[in-house]
mmCIF file of C-alpha atoms and ligand atoms in Angstrom:
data_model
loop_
_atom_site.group_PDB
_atom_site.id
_atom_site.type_symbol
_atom_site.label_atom_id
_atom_site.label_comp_id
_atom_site.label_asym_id
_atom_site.label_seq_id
_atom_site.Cartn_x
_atom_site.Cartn_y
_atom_site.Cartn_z
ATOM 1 C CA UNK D 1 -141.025 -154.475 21.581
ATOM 2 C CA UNK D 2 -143.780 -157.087 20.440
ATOM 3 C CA UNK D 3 -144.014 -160.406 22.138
ATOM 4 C CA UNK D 4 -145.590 -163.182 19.808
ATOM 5 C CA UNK D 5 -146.034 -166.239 22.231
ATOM 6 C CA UNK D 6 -145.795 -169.635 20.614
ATOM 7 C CA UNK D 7 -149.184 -170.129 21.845
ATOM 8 C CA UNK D 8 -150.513 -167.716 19.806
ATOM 9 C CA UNK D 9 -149.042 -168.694 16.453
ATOM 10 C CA UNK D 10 -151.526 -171.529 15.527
ATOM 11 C CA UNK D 11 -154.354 -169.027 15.466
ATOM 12 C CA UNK D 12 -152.291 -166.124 13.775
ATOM 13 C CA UNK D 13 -150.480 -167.973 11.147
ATOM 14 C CA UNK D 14 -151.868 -169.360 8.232
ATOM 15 C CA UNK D 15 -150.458 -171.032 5.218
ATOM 16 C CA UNK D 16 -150.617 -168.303 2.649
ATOM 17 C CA UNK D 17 -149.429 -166.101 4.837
ATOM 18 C CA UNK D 18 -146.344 -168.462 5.018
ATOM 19 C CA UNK D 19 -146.012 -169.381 1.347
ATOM 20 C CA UNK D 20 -146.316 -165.727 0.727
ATOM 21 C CA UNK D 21 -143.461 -164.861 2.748
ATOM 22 C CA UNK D 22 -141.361 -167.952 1.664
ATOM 23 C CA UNK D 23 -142.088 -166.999 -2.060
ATOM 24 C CA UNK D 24 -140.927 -163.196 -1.576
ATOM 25 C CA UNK D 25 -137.790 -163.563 0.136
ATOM 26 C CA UNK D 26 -135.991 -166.705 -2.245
ATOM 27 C CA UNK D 27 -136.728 -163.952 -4.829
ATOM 28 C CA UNK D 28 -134.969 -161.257 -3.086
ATOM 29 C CA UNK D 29 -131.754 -163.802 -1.753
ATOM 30 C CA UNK D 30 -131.668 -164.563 -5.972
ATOM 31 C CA UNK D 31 -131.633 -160.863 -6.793
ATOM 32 C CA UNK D 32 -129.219 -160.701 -3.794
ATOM 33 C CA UNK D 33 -131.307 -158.287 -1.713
ATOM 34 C CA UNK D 34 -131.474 -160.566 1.107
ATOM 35 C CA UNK D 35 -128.674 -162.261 2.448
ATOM 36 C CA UNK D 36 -128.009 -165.527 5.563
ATOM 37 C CA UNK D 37 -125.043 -165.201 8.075
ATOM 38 C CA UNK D 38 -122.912 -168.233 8.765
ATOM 39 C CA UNK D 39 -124.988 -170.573 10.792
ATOM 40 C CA UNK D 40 -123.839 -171.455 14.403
ATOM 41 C CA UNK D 41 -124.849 -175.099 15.664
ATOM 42 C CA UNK D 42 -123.035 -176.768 18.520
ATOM 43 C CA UNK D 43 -123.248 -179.804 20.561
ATOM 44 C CA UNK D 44 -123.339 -177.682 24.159
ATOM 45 C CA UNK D 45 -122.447 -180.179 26.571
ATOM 46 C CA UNK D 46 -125.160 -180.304 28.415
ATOM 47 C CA UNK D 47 -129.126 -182.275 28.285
ATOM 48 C CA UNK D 48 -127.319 -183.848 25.395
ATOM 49 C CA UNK D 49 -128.191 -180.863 23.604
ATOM 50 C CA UNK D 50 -127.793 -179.449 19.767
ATOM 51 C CA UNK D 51 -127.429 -175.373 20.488
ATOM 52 C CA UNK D 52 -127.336 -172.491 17.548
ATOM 53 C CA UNK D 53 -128.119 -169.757 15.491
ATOM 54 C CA UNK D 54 -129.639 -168.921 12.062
ATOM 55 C CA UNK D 55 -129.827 -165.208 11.219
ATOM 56 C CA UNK D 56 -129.631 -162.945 8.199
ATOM 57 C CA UNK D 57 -130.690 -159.569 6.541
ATOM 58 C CA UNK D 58 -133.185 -158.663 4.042
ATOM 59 C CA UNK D 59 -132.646 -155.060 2.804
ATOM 60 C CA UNK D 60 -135.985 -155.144 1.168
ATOM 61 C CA UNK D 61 -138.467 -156.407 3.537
ATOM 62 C CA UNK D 62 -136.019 -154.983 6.340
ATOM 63 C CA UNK D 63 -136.217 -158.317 7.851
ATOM 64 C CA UNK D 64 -132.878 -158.224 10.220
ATOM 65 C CA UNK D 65 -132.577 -161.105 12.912
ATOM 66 C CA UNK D 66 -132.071 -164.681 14.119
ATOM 67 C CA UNK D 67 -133.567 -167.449 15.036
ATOM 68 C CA UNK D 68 -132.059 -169.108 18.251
ATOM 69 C CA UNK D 69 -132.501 -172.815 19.144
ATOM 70 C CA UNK D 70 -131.689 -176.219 18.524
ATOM 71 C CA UNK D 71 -132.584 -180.295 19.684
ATOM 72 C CA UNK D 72 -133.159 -181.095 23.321
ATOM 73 C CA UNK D 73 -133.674 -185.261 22.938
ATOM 74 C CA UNK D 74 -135.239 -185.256 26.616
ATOM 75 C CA UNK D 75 -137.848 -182.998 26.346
ATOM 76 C CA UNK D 76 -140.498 -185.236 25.416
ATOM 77 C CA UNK D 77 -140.257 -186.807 28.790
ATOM 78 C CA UNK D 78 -140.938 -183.672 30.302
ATOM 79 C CA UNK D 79 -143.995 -182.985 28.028
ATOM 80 C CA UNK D 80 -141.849 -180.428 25.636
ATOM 81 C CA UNK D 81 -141.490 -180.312 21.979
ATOM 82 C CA UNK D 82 -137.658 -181.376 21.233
ATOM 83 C CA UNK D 83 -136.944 -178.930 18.725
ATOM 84 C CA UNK D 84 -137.530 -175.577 20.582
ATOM 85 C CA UNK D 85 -136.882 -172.300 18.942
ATOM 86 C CA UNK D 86 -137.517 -168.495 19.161
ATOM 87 C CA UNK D 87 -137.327 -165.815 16.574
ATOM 88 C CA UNK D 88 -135.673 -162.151 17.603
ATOM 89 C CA UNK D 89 -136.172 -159.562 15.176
ATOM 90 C CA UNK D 90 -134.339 -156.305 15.359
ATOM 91 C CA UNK D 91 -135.385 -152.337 13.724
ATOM 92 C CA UNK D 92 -132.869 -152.547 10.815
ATOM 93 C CA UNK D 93 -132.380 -148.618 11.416
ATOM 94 C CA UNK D 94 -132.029 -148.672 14.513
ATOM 95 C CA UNK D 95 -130.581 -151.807 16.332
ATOM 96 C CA UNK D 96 -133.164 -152.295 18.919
ATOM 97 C CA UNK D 97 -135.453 -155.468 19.438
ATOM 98 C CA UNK D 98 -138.515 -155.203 17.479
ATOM 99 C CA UNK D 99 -140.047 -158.541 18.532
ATOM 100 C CA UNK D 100 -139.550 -162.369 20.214
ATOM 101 C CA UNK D 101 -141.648 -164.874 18.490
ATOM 102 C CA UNK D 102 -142.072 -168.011 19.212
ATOM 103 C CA UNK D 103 -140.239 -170.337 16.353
ATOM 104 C CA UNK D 104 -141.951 -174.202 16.942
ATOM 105 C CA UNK D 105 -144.839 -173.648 14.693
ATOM 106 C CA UNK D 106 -143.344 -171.236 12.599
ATOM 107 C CA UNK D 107 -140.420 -173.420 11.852
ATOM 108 C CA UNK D 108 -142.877 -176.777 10.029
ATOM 109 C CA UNK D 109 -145.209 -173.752 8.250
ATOM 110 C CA UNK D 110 -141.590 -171.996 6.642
ATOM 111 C CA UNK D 111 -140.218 -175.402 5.631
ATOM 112 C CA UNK D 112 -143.740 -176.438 3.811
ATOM 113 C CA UNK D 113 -143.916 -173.254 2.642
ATOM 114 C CA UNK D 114 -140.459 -173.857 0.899
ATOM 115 C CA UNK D 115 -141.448 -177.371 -0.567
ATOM 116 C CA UNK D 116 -144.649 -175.848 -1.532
ATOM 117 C CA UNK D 117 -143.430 -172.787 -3.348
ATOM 118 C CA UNK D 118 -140.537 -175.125 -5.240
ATOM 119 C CA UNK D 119 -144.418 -177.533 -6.282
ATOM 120 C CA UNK D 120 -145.930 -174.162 -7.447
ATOM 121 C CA UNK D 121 -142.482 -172.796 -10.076
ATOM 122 C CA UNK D 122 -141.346 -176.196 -10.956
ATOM 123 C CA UNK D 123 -144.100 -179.366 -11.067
ATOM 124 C CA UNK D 124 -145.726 -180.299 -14.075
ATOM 125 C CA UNK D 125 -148.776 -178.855 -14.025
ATOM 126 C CA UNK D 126 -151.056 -182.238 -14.466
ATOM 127 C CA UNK D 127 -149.554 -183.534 -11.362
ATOM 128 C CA UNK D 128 -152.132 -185.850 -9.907
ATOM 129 C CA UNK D 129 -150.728 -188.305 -7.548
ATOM 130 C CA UNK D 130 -148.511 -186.419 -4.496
ATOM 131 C CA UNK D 131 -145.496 -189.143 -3.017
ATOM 132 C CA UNK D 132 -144.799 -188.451 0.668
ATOM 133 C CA UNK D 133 -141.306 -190.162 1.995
ATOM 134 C CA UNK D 134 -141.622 -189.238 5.651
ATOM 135 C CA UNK D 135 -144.197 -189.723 8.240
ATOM 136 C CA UNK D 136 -142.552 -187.902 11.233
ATOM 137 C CA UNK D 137 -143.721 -184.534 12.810
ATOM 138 C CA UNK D 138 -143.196 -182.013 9.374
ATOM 139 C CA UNK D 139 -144.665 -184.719 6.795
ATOM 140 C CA UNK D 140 -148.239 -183.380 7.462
ATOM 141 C CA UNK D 141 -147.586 -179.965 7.265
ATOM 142 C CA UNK D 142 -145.753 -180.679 3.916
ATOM 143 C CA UNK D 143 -148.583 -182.515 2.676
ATOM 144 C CA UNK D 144 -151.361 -180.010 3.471
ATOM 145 C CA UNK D 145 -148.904 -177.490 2.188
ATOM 146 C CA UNK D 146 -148.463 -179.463 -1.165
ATOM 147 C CA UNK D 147 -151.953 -180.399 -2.097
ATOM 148 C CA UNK D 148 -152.789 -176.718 -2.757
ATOM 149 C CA UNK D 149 -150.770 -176.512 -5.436
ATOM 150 C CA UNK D 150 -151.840 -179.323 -8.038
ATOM 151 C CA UNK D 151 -155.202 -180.972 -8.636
ATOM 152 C CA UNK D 152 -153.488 -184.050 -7.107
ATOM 153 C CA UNK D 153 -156.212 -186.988 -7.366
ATOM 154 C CA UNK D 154 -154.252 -189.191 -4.507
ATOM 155 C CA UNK D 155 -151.080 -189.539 -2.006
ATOM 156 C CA UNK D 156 -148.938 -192.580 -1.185
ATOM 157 C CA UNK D 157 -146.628 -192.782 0.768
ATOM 158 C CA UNK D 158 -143.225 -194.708 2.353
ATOM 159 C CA UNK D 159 -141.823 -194.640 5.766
ATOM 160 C CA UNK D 160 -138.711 -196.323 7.536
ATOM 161 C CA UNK D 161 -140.800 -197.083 10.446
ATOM 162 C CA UNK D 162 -144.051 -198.184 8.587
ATOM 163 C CA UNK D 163 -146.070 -197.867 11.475
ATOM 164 C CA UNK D 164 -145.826 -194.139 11.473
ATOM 165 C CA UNK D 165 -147.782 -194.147 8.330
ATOM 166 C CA UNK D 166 -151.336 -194.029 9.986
ATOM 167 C CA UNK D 167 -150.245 -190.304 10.341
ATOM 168 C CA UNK D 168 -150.499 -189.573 6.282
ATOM 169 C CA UNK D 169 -153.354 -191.557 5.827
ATOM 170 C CA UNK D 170 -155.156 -189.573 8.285
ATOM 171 C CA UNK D 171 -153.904 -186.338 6.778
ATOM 172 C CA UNK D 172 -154.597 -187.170 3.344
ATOM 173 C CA UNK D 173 -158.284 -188.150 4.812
ATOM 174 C CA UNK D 174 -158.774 -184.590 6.376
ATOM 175 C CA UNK D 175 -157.751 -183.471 2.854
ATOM 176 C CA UNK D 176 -160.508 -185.655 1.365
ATOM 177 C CA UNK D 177 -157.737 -187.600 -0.519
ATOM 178 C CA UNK D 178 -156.814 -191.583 -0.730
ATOM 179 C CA UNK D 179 -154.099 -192.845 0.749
ATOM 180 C CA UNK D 180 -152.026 -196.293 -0.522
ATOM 181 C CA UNK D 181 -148.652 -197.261 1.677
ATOM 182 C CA UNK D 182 -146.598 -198.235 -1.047
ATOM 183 C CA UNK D 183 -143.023 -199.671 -1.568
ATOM 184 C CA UNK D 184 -140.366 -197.138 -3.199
ATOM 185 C CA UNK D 185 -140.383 -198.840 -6.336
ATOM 186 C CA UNK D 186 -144.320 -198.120 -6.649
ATOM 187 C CA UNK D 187 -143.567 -194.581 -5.143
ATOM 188 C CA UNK D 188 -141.219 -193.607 -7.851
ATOM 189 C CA UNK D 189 -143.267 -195.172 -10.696
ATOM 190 C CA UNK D 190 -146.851 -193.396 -9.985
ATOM 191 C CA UNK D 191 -145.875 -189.892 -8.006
ATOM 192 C CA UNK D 192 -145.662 -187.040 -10.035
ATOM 193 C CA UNK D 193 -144.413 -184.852 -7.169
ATOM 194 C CA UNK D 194 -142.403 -186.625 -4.521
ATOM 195 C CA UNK D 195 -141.228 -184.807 -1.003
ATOM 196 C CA UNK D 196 -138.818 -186.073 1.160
ATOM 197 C CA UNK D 197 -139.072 -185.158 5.144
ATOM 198 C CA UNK D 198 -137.053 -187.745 6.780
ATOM 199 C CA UNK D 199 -133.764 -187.839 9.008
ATOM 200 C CA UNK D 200 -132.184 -190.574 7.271
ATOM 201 C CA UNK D 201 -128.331 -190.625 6.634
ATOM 202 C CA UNK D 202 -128.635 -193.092 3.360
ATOM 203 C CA UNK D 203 -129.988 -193.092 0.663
ATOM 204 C CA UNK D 204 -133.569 -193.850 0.460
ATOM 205 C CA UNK D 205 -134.737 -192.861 -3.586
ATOM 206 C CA UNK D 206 -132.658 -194.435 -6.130
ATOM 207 C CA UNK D 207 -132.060 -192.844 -8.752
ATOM 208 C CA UNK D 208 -133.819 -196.166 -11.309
ATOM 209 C CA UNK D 209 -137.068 -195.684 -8.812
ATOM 210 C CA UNK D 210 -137.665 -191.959 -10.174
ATOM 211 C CA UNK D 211 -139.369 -191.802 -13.746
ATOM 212 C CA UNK D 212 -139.525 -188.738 -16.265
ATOM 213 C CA UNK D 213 -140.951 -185.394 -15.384
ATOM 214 C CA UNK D 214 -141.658 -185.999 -11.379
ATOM 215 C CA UNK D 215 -140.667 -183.025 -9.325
ATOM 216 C CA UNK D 216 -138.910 -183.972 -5.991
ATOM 217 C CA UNK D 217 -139.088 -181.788 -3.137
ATOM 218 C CA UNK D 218 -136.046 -183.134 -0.425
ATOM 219 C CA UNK D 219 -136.597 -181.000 2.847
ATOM 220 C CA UNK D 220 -135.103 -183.672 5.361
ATOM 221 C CA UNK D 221 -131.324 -183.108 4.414
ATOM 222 C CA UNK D 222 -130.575 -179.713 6.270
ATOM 223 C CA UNK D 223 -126.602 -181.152 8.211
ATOM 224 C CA UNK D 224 -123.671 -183.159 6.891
ATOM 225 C CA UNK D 225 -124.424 -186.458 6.520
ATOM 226 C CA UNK D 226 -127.931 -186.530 6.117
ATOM 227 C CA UNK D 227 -129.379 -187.945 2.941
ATOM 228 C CA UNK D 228 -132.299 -189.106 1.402
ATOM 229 C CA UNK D 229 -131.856 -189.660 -2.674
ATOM 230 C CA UNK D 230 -129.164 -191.535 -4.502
ATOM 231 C CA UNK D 231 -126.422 -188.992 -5.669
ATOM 232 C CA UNK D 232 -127.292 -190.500 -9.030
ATOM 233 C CA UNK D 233 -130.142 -189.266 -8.931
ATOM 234 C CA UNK D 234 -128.951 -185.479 -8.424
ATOM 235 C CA UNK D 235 -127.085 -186.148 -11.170
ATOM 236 C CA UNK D 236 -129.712 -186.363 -13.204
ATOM 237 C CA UNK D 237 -132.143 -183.796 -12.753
ATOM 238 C CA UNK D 238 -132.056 -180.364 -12.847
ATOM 239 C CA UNK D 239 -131.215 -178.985 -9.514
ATOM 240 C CA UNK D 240 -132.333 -175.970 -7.715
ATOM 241 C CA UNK D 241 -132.311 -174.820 -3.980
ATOM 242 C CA UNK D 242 -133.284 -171.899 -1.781
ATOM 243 C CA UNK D 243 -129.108 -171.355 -0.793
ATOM 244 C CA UNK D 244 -126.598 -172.776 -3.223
ATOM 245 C CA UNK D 245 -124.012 -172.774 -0.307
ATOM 246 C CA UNK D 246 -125.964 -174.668 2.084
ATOM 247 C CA UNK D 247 -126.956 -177.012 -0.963
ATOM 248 C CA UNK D 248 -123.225 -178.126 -1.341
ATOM 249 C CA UNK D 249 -122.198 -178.022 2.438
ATOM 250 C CA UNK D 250 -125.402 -179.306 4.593
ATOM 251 C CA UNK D 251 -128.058 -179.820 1.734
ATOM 252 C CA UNK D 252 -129.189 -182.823 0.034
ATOM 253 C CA UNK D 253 -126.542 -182.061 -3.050
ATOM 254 C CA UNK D 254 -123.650 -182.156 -0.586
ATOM 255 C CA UNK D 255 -122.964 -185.977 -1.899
ATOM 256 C CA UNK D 256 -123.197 -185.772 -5.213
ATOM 257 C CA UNK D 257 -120.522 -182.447 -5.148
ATOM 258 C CA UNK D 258 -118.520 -185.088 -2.668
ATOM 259 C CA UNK D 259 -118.269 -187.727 -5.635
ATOM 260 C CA UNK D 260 -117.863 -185.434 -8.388
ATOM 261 C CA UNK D 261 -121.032 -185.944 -10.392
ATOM 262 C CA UNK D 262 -121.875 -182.156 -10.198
ATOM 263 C CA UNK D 263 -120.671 -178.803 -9.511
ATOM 264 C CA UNK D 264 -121.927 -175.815 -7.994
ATOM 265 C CA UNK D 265 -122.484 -174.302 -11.400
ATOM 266 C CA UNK D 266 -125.397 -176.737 -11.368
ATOM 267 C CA UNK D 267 -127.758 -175.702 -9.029
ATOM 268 C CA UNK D 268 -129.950 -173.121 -9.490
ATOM 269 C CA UNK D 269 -131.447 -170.652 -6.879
ATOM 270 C CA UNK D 270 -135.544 -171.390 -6.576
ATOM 271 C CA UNK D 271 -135.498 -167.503 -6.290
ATOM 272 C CA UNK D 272 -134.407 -166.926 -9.870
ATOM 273 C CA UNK D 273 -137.222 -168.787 -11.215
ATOM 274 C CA UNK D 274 -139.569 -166.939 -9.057
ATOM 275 C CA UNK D 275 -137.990 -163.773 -10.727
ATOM 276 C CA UNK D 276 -138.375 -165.210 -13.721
ATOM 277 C CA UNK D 277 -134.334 -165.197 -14.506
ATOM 278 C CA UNK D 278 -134.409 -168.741 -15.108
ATOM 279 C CA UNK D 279 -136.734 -171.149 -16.746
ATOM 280 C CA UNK D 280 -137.764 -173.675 -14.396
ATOM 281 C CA UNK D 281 -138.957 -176.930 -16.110
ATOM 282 C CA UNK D 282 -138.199 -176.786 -19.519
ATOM 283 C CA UNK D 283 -140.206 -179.979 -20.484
ATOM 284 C CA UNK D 284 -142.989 -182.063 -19.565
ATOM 285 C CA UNK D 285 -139.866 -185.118 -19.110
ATOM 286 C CA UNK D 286 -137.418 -183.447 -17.086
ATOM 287 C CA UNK D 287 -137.398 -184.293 -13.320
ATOM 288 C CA UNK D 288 -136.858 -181.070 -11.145
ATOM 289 C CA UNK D 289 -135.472 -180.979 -7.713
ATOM 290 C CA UNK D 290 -135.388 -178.785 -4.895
ATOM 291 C CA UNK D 291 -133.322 -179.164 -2.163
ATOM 292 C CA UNK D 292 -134.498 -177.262 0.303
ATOM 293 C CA UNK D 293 -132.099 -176.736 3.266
ATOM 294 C CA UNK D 294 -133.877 -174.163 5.393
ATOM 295 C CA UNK D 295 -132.391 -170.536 5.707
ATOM 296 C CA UNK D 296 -132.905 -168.299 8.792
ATOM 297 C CA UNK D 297 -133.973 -165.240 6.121
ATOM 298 C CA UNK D 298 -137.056 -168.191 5.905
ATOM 299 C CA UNK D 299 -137.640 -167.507 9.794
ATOM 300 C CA UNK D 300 -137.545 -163.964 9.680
ATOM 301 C CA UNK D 301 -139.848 -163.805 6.783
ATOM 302 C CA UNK D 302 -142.612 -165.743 8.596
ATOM 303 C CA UNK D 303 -141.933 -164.277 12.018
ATOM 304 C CA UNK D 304 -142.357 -160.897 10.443
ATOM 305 C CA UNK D 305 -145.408 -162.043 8.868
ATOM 306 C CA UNK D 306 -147.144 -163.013 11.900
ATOM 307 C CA UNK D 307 -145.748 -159.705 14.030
ATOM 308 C CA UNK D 308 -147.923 -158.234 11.424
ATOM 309 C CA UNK D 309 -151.051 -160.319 11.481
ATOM 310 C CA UNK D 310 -150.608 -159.855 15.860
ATOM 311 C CA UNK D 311 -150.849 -155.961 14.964
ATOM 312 C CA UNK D 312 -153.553 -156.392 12.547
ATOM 313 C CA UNK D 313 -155.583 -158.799 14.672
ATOM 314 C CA UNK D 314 -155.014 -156.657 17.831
ATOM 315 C CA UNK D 315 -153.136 -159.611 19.410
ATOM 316 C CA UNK D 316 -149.552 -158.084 19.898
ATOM 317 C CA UNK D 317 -147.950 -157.767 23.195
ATOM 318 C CA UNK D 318 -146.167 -154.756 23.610
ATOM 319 C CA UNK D 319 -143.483 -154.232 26.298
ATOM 320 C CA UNK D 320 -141.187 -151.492 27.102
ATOM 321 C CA UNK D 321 -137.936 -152.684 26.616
HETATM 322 P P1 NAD J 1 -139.392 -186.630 13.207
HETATM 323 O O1 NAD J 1 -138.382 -187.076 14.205
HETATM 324 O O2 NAD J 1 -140.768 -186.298 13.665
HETATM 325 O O3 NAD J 1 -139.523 -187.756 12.061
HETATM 326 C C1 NAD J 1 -138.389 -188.357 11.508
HETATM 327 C C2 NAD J 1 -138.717 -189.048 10.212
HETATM 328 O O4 NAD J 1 -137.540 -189.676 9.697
HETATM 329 C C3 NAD J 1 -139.749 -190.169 10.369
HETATM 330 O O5 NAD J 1 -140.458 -190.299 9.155
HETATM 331 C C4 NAD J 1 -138.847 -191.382 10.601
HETATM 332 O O6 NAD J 1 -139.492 -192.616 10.310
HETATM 333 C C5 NAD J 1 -137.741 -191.078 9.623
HETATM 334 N N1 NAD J 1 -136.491 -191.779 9.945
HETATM 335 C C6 NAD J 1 -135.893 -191.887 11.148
HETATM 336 N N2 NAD J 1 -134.759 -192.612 11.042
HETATM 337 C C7 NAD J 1 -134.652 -192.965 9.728
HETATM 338 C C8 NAD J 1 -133.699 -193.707 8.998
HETATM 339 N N3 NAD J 1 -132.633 -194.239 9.584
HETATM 340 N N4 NAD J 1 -133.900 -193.863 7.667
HETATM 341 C C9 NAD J 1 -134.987 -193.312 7.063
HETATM 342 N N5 NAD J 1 -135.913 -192.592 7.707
HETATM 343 C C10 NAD J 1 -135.760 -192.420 9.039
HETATM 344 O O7 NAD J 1 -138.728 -185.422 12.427
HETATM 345 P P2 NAD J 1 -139.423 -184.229 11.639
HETATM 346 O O8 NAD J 1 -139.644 -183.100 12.581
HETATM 347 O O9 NAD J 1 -140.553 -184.730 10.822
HETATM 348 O O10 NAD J 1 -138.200 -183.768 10.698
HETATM 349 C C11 NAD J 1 -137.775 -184.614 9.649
HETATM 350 C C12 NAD J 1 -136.469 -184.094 9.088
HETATM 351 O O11 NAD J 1 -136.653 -182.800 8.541
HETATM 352 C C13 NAD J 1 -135.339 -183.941 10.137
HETATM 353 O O12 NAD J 1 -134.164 -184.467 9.558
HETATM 354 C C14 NAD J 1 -135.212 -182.441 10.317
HETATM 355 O O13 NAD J 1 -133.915 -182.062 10.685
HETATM 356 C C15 NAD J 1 -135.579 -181.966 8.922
HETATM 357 N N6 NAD J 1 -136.033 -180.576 8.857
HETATM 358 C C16 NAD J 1 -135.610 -179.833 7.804
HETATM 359 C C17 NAD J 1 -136.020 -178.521 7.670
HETATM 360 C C18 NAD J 1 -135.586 -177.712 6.474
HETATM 361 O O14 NAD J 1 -135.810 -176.500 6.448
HETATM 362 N N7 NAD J 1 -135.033 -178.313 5.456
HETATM 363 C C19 NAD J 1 -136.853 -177.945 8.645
HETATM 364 C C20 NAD J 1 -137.302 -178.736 9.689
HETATM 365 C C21 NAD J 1 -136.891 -180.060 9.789
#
């Protein structure tokens, strides 16, 4: 068995590596060779914490495993990172433990990845000016993620607690990009691409902010509840996802099915675009959305990827187990 520390992930992983994995395995959940498992999450009664399990099967890559973990709200006071999670990969032939790698880093890099690969199929291709709603630990790793797909000339950027938004304007500055805090209204009017990476329950994008042919990435909405666009706004653009069934259920479209403005039947998989089974964008006015809810196959993809950069590198830990 291979042990991938956490540690060692920042100097294995890199971001094509990640997009590349991302990329491969929404096509193979849209051609249905790769398939999630009902996710556990539970409240365990103890450190206040949120305990569970995402897991799933791809018959292609042979990707078979879980990732374990969840939200402990005191570990910053003890110097930890409150999301905490570990990735356990098993021999799909066999059964037996293939590898344990650590699932912090792993976790931001999969969910730019996503955003980034959904910027790549579905934004206009002129897309200059990059709209960040979100300052909190993922937004940079979205942004650096995003940038590499478009010729994007400039970011701005909104936050709830405006004082977090030193943290884009430094990233955009390592990217050798401007940064302008705006208001929404200015947000919606100049960004071609917009991504969402917030924890807000309301609405924070209305739907008359948005104007033709953006491309909105919303990657904060992953439980019931959450939201971060007006349902309106769902409504009216053309909808795809990485899981239709996590879309409707814990995903950013979960309202909008709630109020009866759309239906299942209107979300598309990102996958099938990637397989080239559906169009995408279909003109330069139309505003795309992903809503991307995070899948465990996403975990096992990257944590597969970086098993094999360990191997490649010579930096795997192998046990007897
Ligand atoms: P974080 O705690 O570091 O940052 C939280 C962000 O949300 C900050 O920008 C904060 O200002 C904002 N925020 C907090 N309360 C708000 C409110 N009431 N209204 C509007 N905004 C508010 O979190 P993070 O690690 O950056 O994660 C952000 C979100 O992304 C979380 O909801 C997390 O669950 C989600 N997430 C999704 C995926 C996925 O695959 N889709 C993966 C990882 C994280």
């Amino acid at each position: 068995m291979i042990i991938v520390p956490e540690k060692e992930i920042g100097a294995l992983m890199t971001r094509e590596a990640a997009f590349d994995a991302v990329e491969k395995v929404f096509a193979s959940m849209a051609k249905k060779d790769a398939y999630n498992f009902p996710v556990i999450r539970e409240a365990i009664g103890h450190a206040d914490a949120l305990y569970g399990f995402k897991s799933g099967f791809d018959r292609k890559a042979l990707n078979l495993g879980l990732k374990s973990g969840g939200y402990w709200p005191g570990n910053e006071a003890r110097g930890l990172t409150n999301h905490q999670s570990t990735v356990f990969l098993f021999n799909a032939d066999t059964g037996q433990c293939r590898a344990v790698v650590g699932g912090n880093l792993l976790t931001a890099l999969r969910t730019a990845a996503a955003s980034s690969v959904s910027i790549r199929h579905l934004a206009r291709k002129d897309a200059k000016v990059l709209g960040m709603i979100g300052a909190g630990h993922q937004s940079v790793f979205q942004m650096r993620a995003a940038v590499e797909q478009r010729s994007f000339e400039k970011v701005i950027g909104w936050n709830y607690h405006p004082e977090m938004l030193s943290r884009l304007e430094d990233c955009a500055g390592e990217l050798g990009l401007p940064f302008e805090a705006v208001d929404l209204d200015q947000l919606g009017s100049e960004a071609d691409v917009i991504i969402s990476i917030t924890s807000s329950f309301d609405p924070i994008l209305m739907d008359a902010q948005v104007t033709a042919g953006t491309h909105i990435a919303c990657m904060g909405t992953d439980t019931k509840g959450k939201q971060e666009v007006d349902a309106a706004l769902i409504a009216r653009a053309t909808l795809f996802t990485d899981e239709v069934a996590q879309s409707i259920s814990i995903g950013e479209c979960q309202h909008a099915i709630a109020a009866g403005l759309i239906s299942e039947s209107d979300i598309a998989e990102l996958g099938a675009v990637i397989n080239g089974d559906h169009p995408g964008r279909s003109s330069e006015d139309e505003i795309t959305l992903f809503d991307g809810t995070g899948v465990g196959l996403q975990d096992l993809a990257v944590a597969s990827a970086a098993v094999d950069l360990a191997i490649a590198k010579g930096a795997a830990t192998e046990v007897e187990f």
